[in-house]
Amino acid sequence: MTDTTTGNLNIREALARIDRTQAEAGKLLEETLKLVAEQHKLLVEQQKLAAEADKLRRDHGLAPWALAMATVGAATGLVLAIVTALQRMGVF
C-alpha cells in the first residue's frame, strides 16, 4: 500500500510540475506575442519617420529653388505694377 501511495504522490507531483511548466510557457507565449506586437508598432512608426525624413530632405533641397522662383515672381509683379502706373500717368 505504501508503494501505491508513493506512486500516486509521484504522479501527482509530476502532473503538478507539468501544469506549472505549461502555465509558465503560456505566460511566456503571451509576453512574446505582446513584444512582437510592440515591435510591429515600432517598425511602423520607424517607417513613418523615415518617410517624413525623406520628405524633409527633399523639401530642404527644393527650398532655394522655391525662394528663387518666388523672388522672380515678386520682381516681375513689381515691374508690371510700375509699368502700369507709369502708363496711367501718361509717361508711356
Tab-separated table of C-alpha atoms in Angstrom:
chain	number	residue	atom	x	y	z
A	1	MET	CA	0.000	0.000	0.000
A	2	THR	CA	2.905	2.329	0.645
A	3	ASP	CA	4.171	1.764	-2.878
A	4	THR	CA	0.774	2.738	-4.305
A	5	THR	CA	0.632	5.903	-2.186
A	6	THR	CA	4.186	6.819	-3.128
A	7	GLY	CA	3.388	6.136	-6.784
A	8	ASN	CA	0.298	8.334	-6.627
A	9	LEU	CA	2.305	11.140	-4.989
A	10	ASN	CA	4.978	10.885	-7.659
A	11	ILE	CA	2.338	11.033	-10.385
A	12	ARG	CA	0.611	13.969	-8.684
A	13	GLU	CA	3.923	15.797	-8.291
A	14	ALA	CA	4.759	15.111	-11.917
A	15	LEU	CA	1.320	16.359	-13.027
A	16	ALA	CA	1.659	19.466	-10.845
A	17	ARG	CA	5.105	20.136	-12.316
A	18	ILE	CA	3.719	19.690	-15.844
A	19	ASP	CA	0.847	22.062	-15.074
A	20	ARG	CA	3.265	24.691	-13.703
A	21	THR	CA	5.502	24.318	-16.727
A	22	GLN	CA	2.550	24.691	-19.100
A	23	ALA	CA	1.327	27.762	-17.209
A	24	GLU	CA	4.788	29.329	-17.376
A	25	ALA	CA	5.031	28.505	-21.070
A	26	GLY	CA	1.625	30.106	-21.638
A	27	LYS	CA	2.725	33.266	-19.826
A	28	LEU	CA	5.930	33.396	-21.842
A	29	LEU	CA	3.966	32.953	-25.058
A	30	GLU	CA	1.610	35.806	-24.139
A	31	GLU	CA	4.562	38.035	-23.275
A	32	THR	CA	6.283	37.123	-26.531
A	33	LEU	CA	3.156	37.959	-28.529
A	34	LYS	CA	2.883	41.316	-26.753
A	35	LEU	CA	6.522	42.070	-27.522
A	36	VAL	CA	6.055	41.099	-31.174
A	37	ALA	CA	3.026	43.401	-31.427
A	38	GLU	CA	5.011	46.241	-29.818
A	39	GLN	CA	7.899	45.622	-32.206
A	40	HIS	CA	5.482	45.774	-35.141
A	41	LYS	CA	4.157	49.122	-33.881
A	42	LEU	CA	7.705	50.428	-33.558
A	43	LEU	CA	8.572	49.300	-37.092
A	44	VAL	CA	5.503	51.081	-38.473
A	45	GLU	CA	6.482	54.218	-36.560
A	46	GLN	CA	10.045	53.932	-37.893
A	47	GLN	CA	8.732	53.687	-41.457
A	48	LYS	CA	6.577	56.781	-40.918
A	49	LEU	CA	9.526	58.715	-39.511
A	50	ALA	CA	11.778	57.604	-42.376
A	51	ALA	CA	9.176	58.763	-44.911
A	52	GLU	CA	8.875	62.104	-43.126
A	53	ALA	CA	12.672	62.479	-43.069
A	54	ASP	CA	12.805	61.782	-46.817
A	55	LYS	CA	10.137	64.421	-47.427
A	56	LEU	CA	12.011	66.967	-45.307
A	57	ARG	CA	15.279	66.235	-47.146
A	58	ARG	CA	13.526	66.688	-50.470
A	59	ASP	CA	11.887	69.936	-49.285
A	60	HIS	CA	15.223	71.156	-47.946
A	61	GLY	CA	16.811	70.584	-51.356
A	62	LEU	CA	13.989	72.393	-53.175
A	63	ALA	CA	13.785	75.363	-50.790
A	64	PRO	CA	16.428	77.517	-52.560
A	65	TRP	CA	14.692	76.972	-55.895
A	66	ALA	CA	11.319	77.856	-54.412
A	67	LEU	CA	12.805	81.034	-52.949
A	68	ALA	CA	14.363	81.930	-56.294
A	69	MET	CA	11.082	81.406	-58.146
A	70	ALA	CA	9.190	83.454	-55.556
A	71	THR	CA	11.736	86.266	-55.917
A	72	VAL	CA	11.461	86.216	-59.714
A	73	GLY	CA	7.661	86.253	-59.460
A	74	ALA	CA	7.682	89.134	-56.991
A	75	ALA	CA	10.145	91.131	-59.111
A	76	THR	CA	8.039	90.517	-62.222
A	77	GLY	CA	4.917	91.660	-60.396
A	78	LEU	CA	6.666	94.779	-59.153
A	79	VAL	CA	7.911	95.654	-62.649
A	80	LEU	CA	4.430	95.160	-64.104
A	81	ALA	CA	2.898	97.331	-61.391
A	82	ILE	CA	5.396	100.120	-62.069
A	83	VAL	CA	4.843	99.915	-65.841
A	84	THR	CA	1.064	100.002	-65.351
A	85	ALA	CA	1.326	103.006	-63.014
A	86	LEU	CA	3.564	104.847	-65.477
A	87	GLN	CA	1.152	104.095	-68.323
A	88	ARG	CA	-1.753	105.534	-66.364
A	89	MET	CA	0.270	108.629	-65.574
A	90	GLY	CA	0.874	109.021	-69.290
A	91	VAL	CA	4.595	108.517	-69.261
A	92	PHE	CA	4.340	105.731	-71.871
